JSON list of C-alpha atoms in Angstrom, two decimals:
[
{"chain": "A", "resi": 1, "resn": "MET", "atom": "CA", "xyz": [-102.23, -23.50, -101.07]},
{"chain": "A", "resi": 2, "resn": "THR", "atom": "CA", "xyz": [-104.16, -24.40, -97.94]},
{"chain": "A", "resi": 3, "resn": "MET", "atom": "CA", "xyz": [-105.60, -27.85, -97.41]},
{"chain": "A", "resi": 4, "resn": "THR", "atom": "CA", "xyz": [-108.13, -28.69, -94.75]},
{"chain": "A", "resi": 5, "resn": "VAL", "atom": "CA", "xyz": [-108.77, -32.19, -93.52]},
{"chain": "A", "resi": 6, "resn": "SER", "atom": "CA", "xyz": [-111.68, -33.16, -91.32]},
{"chain": "A", "resi": 7, "resn": "VAL", "atom": "CA", "xyz": [-110.77, -34.15, -87.78]},
{"chain": "A", "resi": 8, "resn": "VAL", "atom": "CA", "xyz": [-113.14, -37.10, -88.14]},
{"chain": "A", "resi": 9, "resn": "LEU", "atom": "CA", "xyz": [-111.21, -38.31, -91.18]},
{"chain": "A", "resi": 10, "resn": "VAL", "atom": "CA", "xyz": [-107.84, -37.98, -89.48]},
{"chain": "A", "resi": 11, "resn": "LEU", "atom": "CA", "xyz": [-109.01, -39.70, -86.29]},
{"chain": "A", "resi": 12, "resn": "GLY", "atom": "CA", "xyz": [-110.72, -42.42, -88.34]},
{"chain": "A", "resi": 13, "resn": "VAL", "atom": "CA", "xyz": [-107.48, -43.20, -90.14]},
{"chain": "A", "resi": 14, "resn": "LEU", "atom": "CA", "xyz": [-105.57, -43.21, -86.87]},
{"chain": "A", "resi": 15, "resn": "VAL", "atom": "CA", "xyz": [-108.11, -45.58, -85.29]},
{"chain": "A", "resi": 16, "resn": "ALA", "atom": "CA", "xyz": [-107.88, -47.89, -88.33]},
{"chain": "A", "resi": 17, "resn": "VAL", "atom": "CA", "xyz": [-104.07, -47.93, -88.04]},
{"chain": "A", "resi": 18, "resn": "ALA", "atom": "CA", "xyz": [-104.26, -48.59, -84.30]},
{"chain": "A", "resi": 19, "resn": "LEU", "atom": "CA", "xyz": [-106.60, -51.51, -84.90]},
{"chain": "A", "resi": 20, "resn": "LYS", "atom": "CA", "xyz": [-104.46, -52.84, -87.75]},
{"chain": "A", "resi": 21, "resn": "PHE", "atom": "CA", "xyz": [-101.38, -53.02, -85.55]},
{"chain": "A", "resi": 22, "resn": "ARG", "atom": "CA", "xyz": [-103.41, -54.24, -82.56]},
{"chain": "A", "resi": 23, "resn": "ALA", "atom": "CA", "xyz": [-102.34, -51.27, -80.49]},
{"chain": "A", "resi": 24, "resn": "VAL", "atom": "CA", "xyz": [-104.25, -51.66, -77.28]},
{"chain": "A", "resi": 25, "resn": "GLY", "atom": "CA", "xyz": [-103.41, -49.28, -74.53]},
{"chain": "A", "resi": 26, "resn": "VAL", "atom": "CA", "xyz": [-104.27, -45.95, -73.06]},
{"chain": "A", "resi": 27, "resn": "GLY", "atom": "CA", "xyz": [-103.29, -44.14, -76.27]},
{"chain": "A", "resi": 28, "resn": "ALA", "atom": "CA", "xyz": [-105.61, -46.28, -78.40]},
{"chain": "A", "resi": 29, "resn": "PHE", "atom": "CA", "xyz": [-108.43, -45.79, -75.93]},
{"chain": "A", "resi": 30, "resn": "ILE", "atom": "CA", "xyz": [-108.05, -42.01, -76.04]},
{"chain": "A", "resi": 31, "resn": "LEU", "atom": "CA", "xyz": [-107.87, -42.11, -79.84]},
{"chain": "A", "resi": 32, "resn": "VAL", "atom": "CA", "xyz": [-111.07, -44.12, -80.16]},
{"chain": "A", "resi": 33, "resn": "ALA", "atom": "CA", "xyz": [-112.85, -41.93, -77.60]},
{"chain": "A", "resi": 34, "resn": "LEU", "atom": "CA", "xyz": [-111.89, -38.76, -79.46]},
{"chain": "A", "resi": 35, "resn": "PHE", "atom": "CA", "xyz": [-113.03, -40.32, -82.73]},
{"chain": "A", "resi": 36, "resn": "GLY", "atom": "CA", "xyz": [-116.39, -41.20, -81.18]},
{"chain": "A", "resi": 37, "resn": "PHE", "atom": "CA", "xyz": [-116.95, -37.71, -79.83]},
{"chain": "A", "resi": 38, "resn": "SER", "atom": "CA", "xyz": [-115.97, -36.16, -83.17]},
{"chain": "A", "resi": 39, "resn": "LEU", "atom": "CA", "xyz": [-118.22, -38.54, -85.10]},
{"chain": "A", "resi": 40, "resn": "SER", "atom": "CA", "xyz": [-121.17, -37.73, -82.87]},
{"chain": "A", "resi": 41, "resn": "GLU", "atom": "CA", "xyz": [-121.13, -34.15, -84.16]},
{"chain": "A", "resi": 42, "resn": "THR", "atom": "CA", "xyz": [-121.42, -35.11, -87.85]},
{"chain": "A", "resi": 43, "resn": "ASP", "atom": "CA", "xyz": [-124.36, -35.88, -90.13]},
{"chain": "A", "resi": 44, "resn": "ALA", "atom": "CA", "xyz": [-123.60, -39.58, -89.63]},
{"chain": "A", "resi": 45, "resn": "SER", "atom": "CA", "xyz": [-124.76, -39.47, -86.01]},
{"chain": "A", "resi": 46, "resn": "PRO", "atom": "CA", "xyz": [-128.45, -40.34, -86.64]},
{"chain": "A", "resi": 47, "resn": "THR", "atom": "CA", "xyz": [-127.48, -43.24, -88.91]},
{"chain": "A", "resi": 48, "resn": "ILE", "atom": "CA", "xyz": [-125.04, -44.62, -86.36]},
{"chain": "A", "resi": 49, "resn": "THR", "atom": "CA", "xyz": [-127.62, -44.27, -83.60]},
{"chain": "A", "resi": 50, "resn": "GLN", "atom": "CA", "xyz": [-130.19, -46.16, -85.69]},
{"chain": "A", "resi": 51, "resn": "PHE", "atom": "CA", "xyz": [-127.64, -48.88, -86.47]},
{"chain": "A", "resi": 52, "resn": "ILE", "atom": "CA", "xyz": [-126.75, -49.32, -82.80]},
{"chain": "A", "resi": 53, "resn": "GLY", "atom": "CA", "xyz": [-130.46, -49.46, -81.90]},
{"chain": "A", "resi": 54, "resn": "ALA", "atom": "CA", "xyz": [-131.12, -52.09, -84.57]},
{"chain": "A", "resi": 55, "resn": "LEU", "atom": "CA", "xyz": [-128.11, -54.09, -83.47]},
{"chain": "A", "resi": 56, "resn": "SER", "atom": "CA", "xyz": [-129.26, -54.04, -79.85]},
{"chain": "A", "resi": 57, "resn": "ASP", "atom": "CA", "xyz": [-132.73, -55.18, -80.94]},
{"chain": "A", "resi": 58, "resn": "VAL", "atom": "CA", "xyz": [-131.18, -58.11, -82.79]},
{"chain": "A", "resi": 59, "resn": "VAL", "atom": "CA", "xyz": [-129.04, -59.09, -79.80]},
{"chain": "A", "resi": 60, "resn": "ALA", "atom": "CA", "xyz": [-132.06, -58.79, -77.47]},
{"chain": "A", "resi": 61, "resn": "GLY", "atom": "CA", "xyz": [-134.13, -60.94, -79.81]},
{"chain": "A", "resi": 62, "resn": "ILE", "atom": "CA", "xyz": [-131.60, -63.78, -79.85]},
{"chain": "A", "resi": 63, "resn": "GLY", "atom": "CA", "xyz": [-132.63, -65.03, -76.41]},
{"chain": "A", "resi": 64, "resn": "ASN", "atom": "CA", "xyz": [-136.35, -65.06, -77.19]}
]
């Protein structure tokens, strides 16, 4: 029996574990960067882009 697991899922779990144990270093940076690049190629990319845009609008509006 062959099982396939999405790279995004695996990297997401690894990033969550790294954040849980407060692993901050070069390895964690590479892990998060790979997760970001993998996530950018999924169907979630437009939603994440819209969220980041909305969040930046909120932060920009705080000073006004």
